[in-house]
Coordinates of C-alpha atoms and ligand atoms in Angstrom, one line a residue:
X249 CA -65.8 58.7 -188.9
X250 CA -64.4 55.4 -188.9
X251 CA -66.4 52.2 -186.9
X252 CA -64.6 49.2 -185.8
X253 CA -66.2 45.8 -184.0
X254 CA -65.1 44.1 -181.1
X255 CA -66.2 42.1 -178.5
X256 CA -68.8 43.0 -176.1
X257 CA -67.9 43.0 -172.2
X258 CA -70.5 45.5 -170.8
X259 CA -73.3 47.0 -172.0
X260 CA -73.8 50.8 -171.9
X261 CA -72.7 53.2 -174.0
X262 CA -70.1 55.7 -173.4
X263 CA -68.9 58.8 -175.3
X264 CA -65.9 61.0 -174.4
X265 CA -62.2 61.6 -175.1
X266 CA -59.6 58.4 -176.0
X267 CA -57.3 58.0 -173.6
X268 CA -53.9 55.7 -174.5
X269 CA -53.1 53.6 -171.4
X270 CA -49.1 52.7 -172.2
X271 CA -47.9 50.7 -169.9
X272 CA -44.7 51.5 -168.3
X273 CA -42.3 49.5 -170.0
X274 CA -39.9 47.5 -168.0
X275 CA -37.1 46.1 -169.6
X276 CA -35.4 42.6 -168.0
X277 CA -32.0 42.2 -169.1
X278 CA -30.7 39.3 -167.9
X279 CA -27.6 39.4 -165.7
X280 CA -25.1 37.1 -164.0
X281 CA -24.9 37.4 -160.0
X282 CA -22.3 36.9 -158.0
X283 CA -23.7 36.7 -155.0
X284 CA -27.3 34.5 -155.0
X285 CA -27.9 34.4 -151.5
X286 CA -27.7 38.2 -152.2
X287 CA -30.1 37.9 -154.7
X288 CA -32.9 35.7 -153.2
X289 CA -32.6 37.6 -150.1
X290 CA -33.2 41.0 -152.7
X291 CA -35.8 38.9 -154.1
X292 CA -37.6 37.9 -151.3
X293 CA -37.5 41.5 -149.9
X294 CA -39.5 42.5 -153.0
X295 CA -41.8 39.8 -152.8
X296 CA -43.1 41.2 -149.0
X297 CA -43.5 44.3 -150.7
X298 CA -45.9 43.6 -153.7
X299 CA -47.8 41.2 -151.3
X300 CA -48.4 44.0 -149.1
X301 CA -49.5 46.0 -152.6
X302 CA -51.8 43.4 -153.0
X303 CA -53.4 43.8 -149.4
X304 CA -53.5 47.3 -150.6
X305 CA -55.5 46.7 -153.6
X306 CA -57.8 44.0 -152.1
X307 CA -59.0 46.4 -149.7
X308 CA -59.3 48.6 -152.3
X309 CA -61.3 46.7 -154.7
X310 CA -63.4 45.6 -151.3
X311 CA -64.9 48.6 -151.0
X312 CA -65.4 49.1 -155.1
X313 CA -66.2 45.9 -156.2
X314 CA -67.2 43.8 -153.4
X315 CA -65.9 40.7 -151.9
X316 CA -66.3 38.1 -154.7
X317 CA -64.9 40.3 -157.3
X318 CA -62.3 41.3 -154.9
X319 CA -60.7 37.6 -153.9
X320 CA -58.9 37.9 -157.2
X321 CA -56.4 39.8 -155.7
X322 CA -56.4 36.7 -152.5
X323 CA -55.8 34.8 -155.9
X324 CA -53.1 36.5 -157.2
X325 CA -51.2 36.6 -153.4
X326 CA -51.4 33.2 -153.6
X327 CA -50.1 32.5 -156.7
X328 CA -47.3 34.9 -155.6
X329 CA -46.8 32.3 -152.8
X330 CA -47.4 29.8 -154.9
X331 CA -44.4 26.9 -154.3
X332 CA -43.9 25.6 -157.9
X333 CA -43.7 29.0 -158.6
X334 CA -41.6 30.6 -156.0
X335 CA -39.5 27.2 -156.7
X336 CA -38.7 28.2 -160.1
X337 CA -37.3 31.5 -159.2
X338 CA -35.0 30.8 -157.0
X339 CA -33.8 27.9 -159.0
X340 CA -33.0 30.3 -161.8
X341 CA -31.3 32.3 -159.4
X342 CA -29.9 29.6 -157.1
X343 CA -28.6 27.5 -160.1
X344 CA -27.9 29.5 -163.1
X345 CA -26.9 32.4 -161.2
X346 CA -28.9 35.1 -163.2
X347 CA -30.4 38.1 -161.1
X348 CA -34.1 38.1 -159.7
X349 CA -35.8 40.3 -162.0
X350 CA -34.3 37.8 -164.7
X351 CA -35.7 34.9 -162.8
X352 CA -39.5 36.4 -162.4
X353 CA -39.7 37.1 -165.8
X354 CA -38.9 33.6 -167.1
X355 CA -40.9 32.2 -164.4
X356 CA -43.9 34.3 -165.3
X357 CA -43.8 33.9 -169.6
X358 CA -43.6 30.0 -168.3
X359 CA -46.2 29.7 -166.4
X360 CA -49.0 31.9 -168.0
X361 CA -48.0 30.0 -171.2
X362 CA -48.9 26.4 -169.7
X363 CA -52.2 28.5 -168.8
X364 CA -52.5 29.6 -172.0
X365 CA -52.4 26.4 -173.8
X366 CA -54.9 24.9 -171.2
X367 CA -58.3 23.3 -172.9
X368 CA -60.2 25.1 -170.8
X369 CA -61.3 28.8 -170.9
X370 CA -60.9 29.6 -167.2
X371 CA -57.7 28.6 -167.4
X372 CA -56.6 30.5 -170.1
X373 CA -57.8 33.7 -168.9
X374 CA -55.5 32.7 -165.9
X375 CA -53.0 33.2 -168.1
X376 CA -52.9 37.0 -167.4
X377 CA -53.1 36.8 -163.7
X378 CA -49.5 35.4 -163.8
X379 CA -48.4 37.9 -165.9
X380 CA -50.0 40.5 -163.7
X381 CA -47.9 38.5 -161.0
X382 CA -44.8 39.2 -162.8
X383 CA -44.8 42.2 -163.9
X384 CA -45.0 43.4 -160.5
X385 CA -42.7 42.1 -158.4
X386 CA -40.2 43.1 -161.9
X387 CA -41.3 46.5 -161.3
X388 CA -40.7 46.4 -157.4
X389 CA -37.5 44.9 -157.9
X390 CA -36.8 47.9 -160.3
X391 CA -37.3 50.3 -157.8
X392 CA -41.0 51.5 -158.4
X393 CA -42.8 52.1 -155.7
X394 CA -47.3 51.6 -155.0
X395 CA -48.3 51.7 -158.9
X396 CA -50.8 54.9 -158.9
X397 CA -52.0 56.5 -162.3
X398 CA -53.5 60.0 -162.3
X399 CA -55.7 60.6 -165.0
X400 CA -57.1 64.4 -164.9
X401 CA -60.9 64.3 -166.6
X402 CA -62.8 61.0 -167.6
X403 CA -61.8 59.6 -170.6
X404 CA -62.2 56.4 -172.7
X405 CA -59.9 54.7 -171.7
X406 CA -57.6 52.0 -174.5
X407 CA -55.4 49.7 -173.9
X408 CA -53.8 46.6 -175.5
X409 CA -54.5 44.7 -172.2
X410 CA -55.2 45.3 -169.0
X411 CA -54.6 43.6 -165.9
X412 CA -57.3 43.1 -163.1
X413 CA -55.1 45.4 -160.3
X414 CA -54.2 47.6 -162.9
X415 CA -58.3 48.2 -163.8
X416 CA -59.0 48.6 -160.1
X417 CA -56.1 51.4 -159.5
X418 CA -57.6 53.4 -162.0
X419 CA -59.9 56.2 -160.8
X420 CA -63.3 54.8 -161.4
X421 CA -64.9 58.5 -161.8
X422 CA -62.5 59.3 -164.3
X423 CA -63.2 56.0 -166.7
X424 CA -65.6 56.3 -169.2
X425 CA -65.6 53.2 -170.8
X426 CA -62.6 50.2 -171.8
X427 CA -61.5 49.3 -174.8
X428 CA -58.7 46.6 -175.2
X429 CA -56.8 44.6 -178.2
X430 CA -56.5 41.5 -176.0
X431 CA -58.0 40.3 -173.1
X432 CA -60.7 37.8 -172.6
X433 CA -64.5 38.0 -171.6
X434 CA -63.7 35.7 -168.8
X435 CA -61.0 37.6 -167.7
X436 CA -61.1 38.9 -163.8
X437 CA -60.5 42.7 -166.1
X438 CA -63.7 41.8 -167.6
X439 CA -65.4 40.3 -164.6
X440 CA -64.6 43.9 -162.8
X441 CA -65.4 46.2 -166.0
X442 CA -68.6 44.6 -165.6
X443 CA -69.0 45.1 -161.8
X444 CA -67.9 48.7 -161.5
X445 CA -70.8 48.7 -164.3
X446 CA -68.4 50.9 -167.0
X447 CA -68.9 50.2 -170.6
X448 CA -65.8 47.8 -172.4
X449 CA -65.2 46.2 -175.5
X450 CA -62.3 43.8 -176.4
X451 CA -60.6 43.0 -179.5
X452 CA -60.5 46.1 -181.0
X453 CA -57.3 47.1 -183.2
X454 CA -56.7 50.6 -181.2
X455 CA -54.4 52.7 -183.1
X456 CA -51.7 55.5 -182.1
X457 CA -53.5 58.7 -183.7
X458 CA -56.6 58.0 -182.0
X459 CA -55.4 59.4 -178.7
X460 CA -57.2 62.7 -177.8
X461 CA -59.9 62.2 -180.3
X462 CA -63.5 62.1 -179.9
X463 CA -65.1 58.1 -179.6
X464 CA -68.1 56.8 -179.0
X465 CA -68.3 53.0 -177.0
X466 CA -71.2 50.8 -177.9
X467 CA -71.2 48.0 -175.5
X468 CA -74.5 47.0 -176.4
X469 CA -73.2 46.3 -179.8
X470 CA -69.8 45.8 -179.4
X471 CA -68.7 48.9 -182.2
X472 CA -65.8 51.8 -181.3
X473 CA -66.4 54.9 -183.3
X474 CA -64.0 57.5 -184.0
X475 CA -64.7 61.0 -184.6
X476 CA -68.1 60.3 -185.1
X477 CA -70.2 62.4 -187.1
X478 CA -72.9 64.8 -185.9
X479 CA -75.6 62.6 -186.8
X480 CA -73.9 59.2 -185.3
X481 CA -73.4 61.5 -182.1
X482 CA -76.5 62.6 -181.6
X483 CA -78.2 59.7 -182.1
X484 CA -76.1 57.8 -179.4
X485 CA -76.1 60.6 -177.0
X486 CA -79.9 59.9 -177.5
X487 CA -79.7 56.5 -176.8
X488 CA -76.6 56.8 -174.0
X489 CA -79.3 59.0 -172.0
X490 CA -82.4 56.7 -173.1
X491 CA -79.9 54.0 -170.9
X492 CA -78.8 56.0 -168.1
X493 CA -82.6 56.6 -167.0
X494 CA -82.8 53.1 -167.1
X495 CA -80.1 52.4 -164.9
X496 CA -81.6 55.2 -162.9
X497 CA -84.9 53.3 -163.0
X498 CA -83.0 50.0 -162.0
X499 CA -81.2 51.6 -159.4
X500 CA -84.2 53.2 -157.6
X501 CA -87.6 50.5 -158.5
X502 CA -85.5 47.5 -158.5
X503 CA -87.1 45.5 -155.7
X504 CA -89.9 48.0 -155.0
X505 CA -93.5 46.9 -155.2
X506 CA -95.6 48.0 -157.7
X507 CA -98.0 50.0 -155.9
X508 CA -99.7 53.6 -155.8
X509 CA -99.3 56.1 -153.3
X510 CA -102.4 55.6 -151.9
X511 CA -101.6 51.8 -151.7
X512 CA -103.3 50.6 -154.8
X513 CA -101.0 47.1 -155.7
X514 CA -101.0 45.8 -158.9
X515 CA -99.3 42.7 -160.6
X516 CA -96.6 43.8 -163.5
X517 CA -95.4 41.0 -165.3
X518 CA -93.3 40.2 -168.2
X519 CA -94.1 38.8 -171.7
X520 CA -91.6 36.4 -173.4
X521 CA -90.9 34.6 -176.8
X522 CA -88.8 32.1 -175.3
X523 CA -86.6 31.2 -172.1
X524 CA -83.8 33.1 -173.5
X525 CA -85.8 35.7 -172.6
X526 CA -86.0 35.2 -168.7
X527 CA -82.3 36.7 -168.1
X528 CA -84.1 40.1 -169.1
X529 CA -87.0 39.2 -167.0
X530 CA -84.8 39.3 -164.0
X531 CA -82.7 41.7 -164.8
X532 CA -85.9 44.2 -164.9
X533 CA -87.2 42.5 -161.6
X534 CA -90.6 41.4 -163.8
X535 CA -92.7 40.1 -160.8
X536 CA -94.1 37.1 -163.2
X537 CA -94.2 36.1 -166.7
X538 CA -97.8 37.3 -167.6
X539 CA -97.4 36.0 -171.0
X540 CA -95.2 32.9 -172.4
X541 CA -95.8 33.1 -176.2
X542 CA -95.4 29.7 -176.9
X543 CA -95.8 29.4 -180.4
X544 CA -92.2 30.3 -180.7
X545 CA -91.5 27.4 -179.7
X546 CA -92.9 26.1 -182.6
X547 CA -91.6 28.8 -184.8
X548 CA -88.0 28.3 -183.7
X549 CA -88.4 24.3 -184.6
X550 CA -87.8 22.6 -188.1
X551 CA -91.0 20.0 -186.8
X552 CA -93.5 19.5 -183.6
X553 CA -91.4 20.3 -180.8
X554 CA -91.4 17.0 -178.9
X555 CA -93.8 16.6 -175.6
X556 CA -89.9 16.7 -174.1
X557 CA -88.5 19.6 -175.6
X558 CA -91.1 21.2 -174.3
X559 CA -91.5 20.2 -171.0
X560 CA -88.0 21.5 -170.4
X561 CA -88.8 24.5 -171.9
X562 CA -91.4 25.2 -170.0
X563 CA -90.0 23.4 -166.4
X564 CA -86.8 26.2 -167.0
X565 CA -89.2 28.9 -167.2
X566 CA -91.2 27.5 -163.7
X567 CA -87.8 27.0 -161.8
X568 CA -86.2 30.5 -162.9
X569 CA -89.0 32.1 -161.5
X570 CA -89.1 30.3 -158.8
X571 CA -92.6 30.4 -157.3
X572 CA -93.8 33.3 -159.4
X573 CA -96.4 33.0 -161.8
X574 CA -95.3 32.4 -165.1
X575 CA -98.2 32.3 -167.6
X576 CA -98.0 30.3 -170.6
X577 CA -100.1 30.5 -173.7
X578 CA -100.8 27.4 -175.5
X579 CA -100.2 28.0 -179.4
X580 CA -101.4 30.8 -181.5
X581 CA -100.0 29.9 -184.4
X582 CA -101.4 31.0 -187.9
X583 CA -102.1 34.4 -189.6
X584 CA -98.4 36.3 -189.5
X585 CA -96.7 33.3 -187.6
X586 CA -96.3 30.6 -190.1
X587 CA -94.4 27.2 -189.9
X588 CA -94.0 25.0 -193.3
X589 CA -94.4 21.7 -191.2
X590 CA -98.0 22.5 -190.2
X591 CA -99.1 22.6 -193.8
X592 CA -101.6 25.5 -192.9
X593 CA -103.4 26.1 -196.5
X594 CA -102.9 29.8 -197.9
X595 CA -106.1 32.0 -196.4
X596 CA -107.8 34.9 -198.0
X597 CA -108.0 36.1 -194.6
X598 CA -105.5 34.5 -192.1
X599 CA -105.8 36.8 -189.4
X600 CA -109.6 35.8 -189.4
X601 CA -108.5 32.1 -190.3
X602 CA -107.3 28.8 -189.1
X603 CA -105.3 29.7 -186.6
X604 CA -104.5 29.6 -182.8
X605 CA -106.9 27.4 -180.4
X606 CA -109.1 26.9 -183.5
X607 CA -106.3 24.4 -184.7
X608 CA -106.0 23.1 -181.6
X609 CA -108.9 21.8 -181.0
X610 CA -108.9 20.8 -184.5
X611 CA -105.9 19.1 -184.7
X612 CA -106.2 17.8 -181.2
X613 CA -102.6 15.6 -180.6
X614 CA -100.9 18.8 -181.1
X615 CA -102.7 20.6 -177.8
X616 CA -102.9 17.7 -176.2
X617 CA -98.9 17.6 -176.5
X618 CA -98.6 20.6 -175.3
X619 CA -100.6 20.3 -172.6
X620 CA -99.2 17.3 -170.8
X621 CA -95.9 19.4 -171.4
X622 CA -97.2 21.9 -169.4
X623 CA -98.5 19.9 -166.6
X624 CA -95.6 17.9 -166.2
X625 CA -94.0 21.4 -166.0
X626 CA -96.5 22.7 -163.3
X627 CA -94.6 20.2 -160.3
X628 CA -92.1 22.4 -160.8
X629 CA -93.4 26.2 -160.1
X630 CA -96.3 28.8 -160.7
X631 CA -97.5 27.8 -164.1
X632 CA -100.9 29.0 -165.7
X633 CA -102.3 28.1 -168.8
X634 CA -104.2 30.5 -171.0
X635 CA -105.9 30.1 -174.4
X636 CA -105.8 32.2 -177.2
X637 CA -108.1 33.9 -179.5
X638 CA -111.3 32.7 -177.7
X639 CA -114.9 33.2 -179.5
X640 CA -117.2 31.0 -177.1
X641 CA -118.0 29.7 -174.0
X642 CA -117.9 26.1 -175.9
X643 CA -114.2 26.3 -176.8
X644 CA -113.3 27.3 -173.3
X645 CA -115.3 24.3 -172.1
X646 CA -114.1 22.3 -174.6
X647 CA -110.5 23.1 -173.7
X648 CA -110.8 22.5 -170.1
X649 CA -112.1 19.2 -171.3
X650 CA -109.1 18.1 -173.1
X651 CA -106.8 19.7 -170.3
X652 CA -108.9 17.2 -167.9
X653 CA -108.9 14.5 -169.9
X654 CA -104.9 14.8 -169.8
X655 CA -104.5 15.3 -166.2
X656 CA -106.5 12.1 -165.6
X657 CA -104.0 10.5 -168.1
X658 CA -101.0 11.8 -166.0
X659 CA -102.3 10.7 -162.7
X660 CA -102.9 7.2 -164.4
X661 CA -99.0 7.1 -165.0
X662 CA -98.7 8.7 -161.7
X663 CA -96.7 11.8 -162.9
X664 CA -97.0 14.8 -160.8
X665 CA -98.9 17.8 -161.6
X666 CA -100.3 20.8 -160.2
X667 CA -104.1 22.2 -160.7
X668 CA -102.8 24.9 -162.6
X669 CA -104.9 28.3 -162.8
X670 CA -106.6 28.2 -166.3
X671 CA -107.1 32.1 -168.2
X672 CA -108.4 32.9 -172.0
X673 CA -107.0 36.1 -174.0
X674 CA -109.7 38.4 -174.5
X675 CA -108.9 39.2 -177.9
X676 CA -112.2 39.7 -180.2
X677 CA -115.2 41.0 -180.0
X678 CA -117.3 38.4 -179.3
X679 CA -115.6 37.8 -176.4
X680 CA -115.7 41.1 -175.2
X681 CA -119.3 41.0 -175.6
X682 CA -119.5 37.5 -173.4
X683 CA -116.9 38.2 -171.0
X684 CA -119.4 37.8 -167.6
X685 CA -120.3 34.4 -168.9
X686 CA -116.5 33.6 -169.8
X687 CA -115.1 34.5 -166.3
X688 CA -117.4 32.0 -164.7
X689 CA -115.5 29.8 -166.2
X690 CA -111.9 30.4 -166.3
X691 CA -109.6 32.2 -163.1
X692 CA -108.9 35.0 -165.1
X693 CA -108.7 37.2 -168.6
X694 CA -105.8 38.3 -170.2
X695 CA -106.6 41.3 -173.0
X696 CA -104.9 41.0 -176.0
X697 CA -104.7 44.5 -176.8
X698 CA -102.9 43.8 -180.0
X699 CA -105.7 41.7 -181.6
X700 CA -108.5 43.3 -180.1
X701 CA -107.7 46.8 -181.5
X702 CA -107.1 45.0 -185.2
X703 CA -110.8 43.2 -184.6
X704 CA -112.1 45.7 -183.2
X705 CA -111.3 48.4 -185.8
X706 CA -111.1 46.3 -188.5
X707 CA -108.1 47.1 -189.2
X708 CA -105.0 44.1 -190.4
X709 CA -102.4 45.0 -187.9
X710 CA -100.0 43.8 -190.1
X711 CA -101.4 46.2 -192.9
X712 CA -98.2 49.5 -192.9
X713 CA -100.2 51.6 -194.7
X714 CA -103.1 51.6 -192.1
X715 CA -100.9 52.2 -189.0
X716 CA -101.9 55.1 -189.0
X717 CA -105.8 54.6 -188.0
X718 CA -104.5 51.3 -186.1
X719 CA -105.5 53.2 -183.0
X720 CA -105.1 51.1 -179.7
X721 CA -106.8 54.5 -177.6
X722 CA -110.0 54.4 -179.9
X723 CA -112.7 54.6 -177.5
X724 CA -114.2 51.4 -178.8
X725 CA -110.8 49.8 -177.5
X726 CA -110.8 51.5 -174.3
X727 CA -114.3 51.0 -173.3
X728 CA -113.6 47.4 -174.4
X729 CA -111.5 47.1 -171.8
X730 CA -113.4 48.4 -169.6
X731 CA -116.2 46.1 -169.9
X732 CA -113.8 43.2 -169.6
X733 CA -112.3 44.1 -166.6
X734 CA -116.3 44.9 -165.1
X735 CA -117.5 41.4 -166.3
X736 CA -114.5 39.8 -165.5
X737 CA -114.8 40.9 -161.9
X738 CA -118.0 40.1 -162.0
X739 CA -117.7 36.6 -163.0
X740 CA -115.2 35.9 -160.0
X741 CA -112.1 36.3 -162.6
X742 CA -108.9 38.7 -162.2
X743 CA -107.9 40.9 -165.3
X744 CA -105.0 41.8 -166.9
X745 CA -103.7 43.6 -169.9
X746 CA -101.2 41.7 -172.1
X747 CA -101.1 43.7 -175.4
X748 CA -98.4 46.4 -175.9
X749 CA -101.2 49.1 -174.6
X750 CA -100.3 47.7 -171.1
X751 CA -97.0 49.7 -171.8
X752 CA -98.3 52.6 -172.5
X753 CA -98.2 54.7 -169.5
X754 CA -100.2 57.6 -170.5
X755 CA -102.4 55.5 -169.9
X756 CA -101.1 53.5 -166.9
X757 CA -104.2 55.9 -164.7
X758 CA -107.1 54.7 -167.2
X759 CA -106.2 51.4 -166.6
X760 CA -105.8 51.5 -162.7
X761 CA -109.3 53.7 -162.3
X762 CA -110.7 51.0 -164.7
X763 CA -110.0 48.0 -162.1
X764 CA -107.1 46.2 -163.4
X765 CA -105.3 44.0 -162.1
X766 CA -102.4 42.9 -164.0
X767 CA -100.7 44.5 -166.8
X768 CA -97.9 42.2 -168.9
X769 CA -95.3 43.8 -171.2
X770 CA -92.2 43.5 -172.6
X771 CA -89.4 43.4 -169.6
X772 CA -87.8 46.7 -171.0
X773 CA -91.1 48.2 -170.0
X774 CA -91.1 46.7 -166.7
X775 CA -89.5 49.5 -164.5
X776 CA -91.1 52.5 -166.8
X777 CA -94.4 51.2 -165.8
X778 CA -93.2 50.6 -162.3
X779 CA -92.4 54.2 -161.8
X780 CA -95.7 55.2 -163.9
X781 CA -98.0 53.1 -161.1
X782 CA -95.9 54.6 -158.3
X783 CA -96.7 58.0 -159.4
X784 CA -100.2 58.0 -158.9
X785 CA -102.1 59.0 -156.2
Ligands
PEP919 C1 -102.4 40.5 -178.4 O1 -103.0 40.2 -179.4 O2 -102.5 41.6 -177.9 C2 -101.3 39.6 -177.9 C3 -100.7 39.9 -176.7 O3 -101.0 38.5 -178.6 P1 -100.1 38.6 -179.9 O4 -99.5 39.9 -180.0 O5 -99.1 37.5 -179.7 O6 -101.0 38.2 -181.0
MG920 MG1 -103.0 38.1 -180.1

């Protein structure tokens, strides 16, 4: 088994039989002409023809790839067209009297090398559009006819470089996956790779022997195995199938509602570390953000992340959802999430310690930062604040205060805010226990599955050698939640489920026959939960 790391273009995996792409070589010798009206006329006759392969291959990628992708090959007619270039040909053919294929082939390595040497990215990768260009009015001019290439059973297919009409000629059904020496992520090759949705990695030294062996195509990581061992196989076959019924999954609940068959509608939404995280929040259609842990903020930061830093953070996360409720917990730092600026004093018992809205309304400047962050941030979309690791009806109060006292200070500078919805984790105990008298005063509850289970149990989540009795379906959990989501209810507030449980769709049903309302998780678990919901009666 040998391993080898390239350069991700599209992520799936892809396992199957290496296929060596050789291109068919054309050789230009360069020859005088006697005749150079001849010769442009030869020339220009040629030229007709690969345009009209070009219409041929537009339509073509049309159909495959769609009409963006597609205008490449508009592109590459033009530049076929193109004066300066068509200029230069017959100049070279006109003037030094050397014969067409001669001329092209000059022309081409001239141009794609200015590309090349451009200081821009784009233009590089423009670079092998000329040569694509080229290389085929040099092989109409030689006499080859509409470029097809029959390949007989899907293979993994490697090449040193591909060019964008060359990718679309091939017989999608029989690609498996790309793997090139050159090329560029910005190339159109790439740019369709990724479209036709096949796996490809660039940049990887492909060698002779390795046609007709057995490889395996990580896109996710960018790796090319060859002859892969029994173990290496079998644990990608695992994950190449874990993938496909999650492309299945986006294929078919993308876009769906979330929704029983009997018409039952509940809110899935997304929990996220960061704004990074949002492409993945899309991608899995989460229909909100049901949890913004914001402390990572913090985490990721060598000092207090600025009232500015913040605000952008948090104003990205309010636009890219545009109009979808993106719910953002203010800081729950402390216990496992630790940062040297705050000078937090060792605990005997962090996870029962200083931590989260204990040190914020302790060390007030630092919530109150955070809050004008988030208000500011609030003019721009659906954002909700919630607080974490609540024990009373006094620190809710006494956080609505502060976030009062700091909306009066923005409408005294006249910035713009929105009255934002205001929720509390339901986390402990205690709160458990007071729940109808916390929903009278907040919109609504998120549970905290994670903490609650380690309170409830008494058990250090972060403890290995007790995950097994860290048991998230004890019935002291689960009824837990149920008495939330009855008091919260009761108490005029809506209910969701933001701890990993709300994943967990064995017990997707519990949850729905309990009442709830919302359930948050991780974006991979978006569509999985989708399809659990849409099961039920
Ligand atoms: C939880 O406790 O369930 C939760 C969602 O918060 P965190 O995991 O960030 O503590
Ligand atoms: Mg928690």
């Amino acid at each position: 088994m040998e391993q080898y790391q390239g350069k991700t273009i599209y992520n799936k995996i892809a396992i199957g039989t290496v296929f060596l792409y050789r291109k068919k070589e054309t050789q230009v010798k360069r020859r005088h002409i006697g005749d150079t009206g001849a010769e442009i006329a030869r020339f220009d006759a040629a030229k007709e023809i690969a345009l009209s392969q070009l219409d041929a291959i537009y339509q073509k990628a049309l159909k495959e790839v769609g009409a963006d992708n597609a205008a490449i090959f508009k592109v590459h007619k033009m530049m076929m067209e193109d004066e300066e270039y068509l200029d230069s040909v017959y100049n070279i053919i006109r003037q030094k009297g050397l014969n067409a294929e001669y001329a092209v082939a000059a022309t081409g390595g001239h141009f794609s090398e200015l590309f090349a040497q451009m200081d821009d990215a784009y233009m590089q990768a423009r670079a092998a559009d000329v040569k694509d260009i080229s290389e085929r009015l040099v092989a109409v001019l030689g006499g080859a006819g509409a470029d097809t290439h029959s390949l007989e059973s899907p293979v993994i297919l490697m090449a040193d470089d591909l060019a964008p009409s060359e990718t679309v000629q091939l017989d999608k059904s029989k690609i498996l996956a790309f793997v090139t020496r050159h090329g560029s992520s910005n190339s159109h090759t790439a740019i369709l790779a990724r479209t036709m949705t096949i796996p490809a990695v660039i940049g990887i030294d492909i060698q002779e022997e390795w046609e007709g062996k057995t490889a395996v195509v990580d896109g996710y990581t960018g790796t090319v195995i060859i002859d892969p061992d029994p173990a290496t196989l079998e644990r990608m076959t695992a994950k190449m199938q874990e993938d496909e019924k999650m492309l299945q999954l986006l294929r078919e609940l993308r876009g769906k509602e979330t929704v029983t068959k009997s018409g039952r509608k509940i809110h899935l939404y997304a929990n996220i570390s960061g704004v990074s995280d949002l492409a993945q929040v899309q991608k899995n259609d989460g229909e909100g953000i049901g949890l913004f842990r914001s402390e990572f903020l913090y985490l990721d930061s060598d000092d207090y992340p600025t009232e500015e830093e913040q605000f952008k953070a948090y104003k990205m996360a309010a636009q890219n959802m545009a109009g979808k409720k993106v719910i953002v917990r203010t800081l729950d730092i402390g216990a496992d999430k630790q940062a040297d600026y705050f000078h937090l004093e060792k605990e005997d018992n962090p996870a029962m310690g200083y931590r989260a809205i204990r040190i914020c309304l302790d060390r007030q400047e630092i919530f109150r930062t955070q809050l004008r962050a988030l208000l500011r941030a609030s003019a721009f979309g659906n954002i909700s604040i919630m607080f974490p690791m609540i024990i009373s009806v006094q620190e809710v109060r006494e956080s609505k205060r502060i976030l009062e006292e700091e909306k009066t200070r923005l409408r005294e500078h006249a910035i713009l805010y929105k009255d934002v919805e205001v929720g509390i984790m339901i986390e402990t105990p205690a709160a458990v226990w007071i729940s109808e008298e916390l929903a009278k005063e907040v919109d609504f509850f998120s549970i905290g599955t994670n903490d609650l289970t380690q309170y409830t149990l008494a058990i250090d989540r972060q403890n290995p050698k007790l995950d097994n009795i860290y048991d998230s379906h004890h019935p002291a959990v689960l009824r837990s939640i149920q008495t939330v989501i009855e008091n919260g209810h009761r108490g005029g507030a809506w209910v969701g489920i933001c701890g990993e449980l709300g994943a967990d769709t064995t017990l997707t049903k519990t949850f729905l026959d309990m009442g709830i309302d919302e359930l948050s998780v991780s974006p991979s678990f978006i569509l999985p939960v989708r399809e659990a919901v849409r099961n039920l009666d």
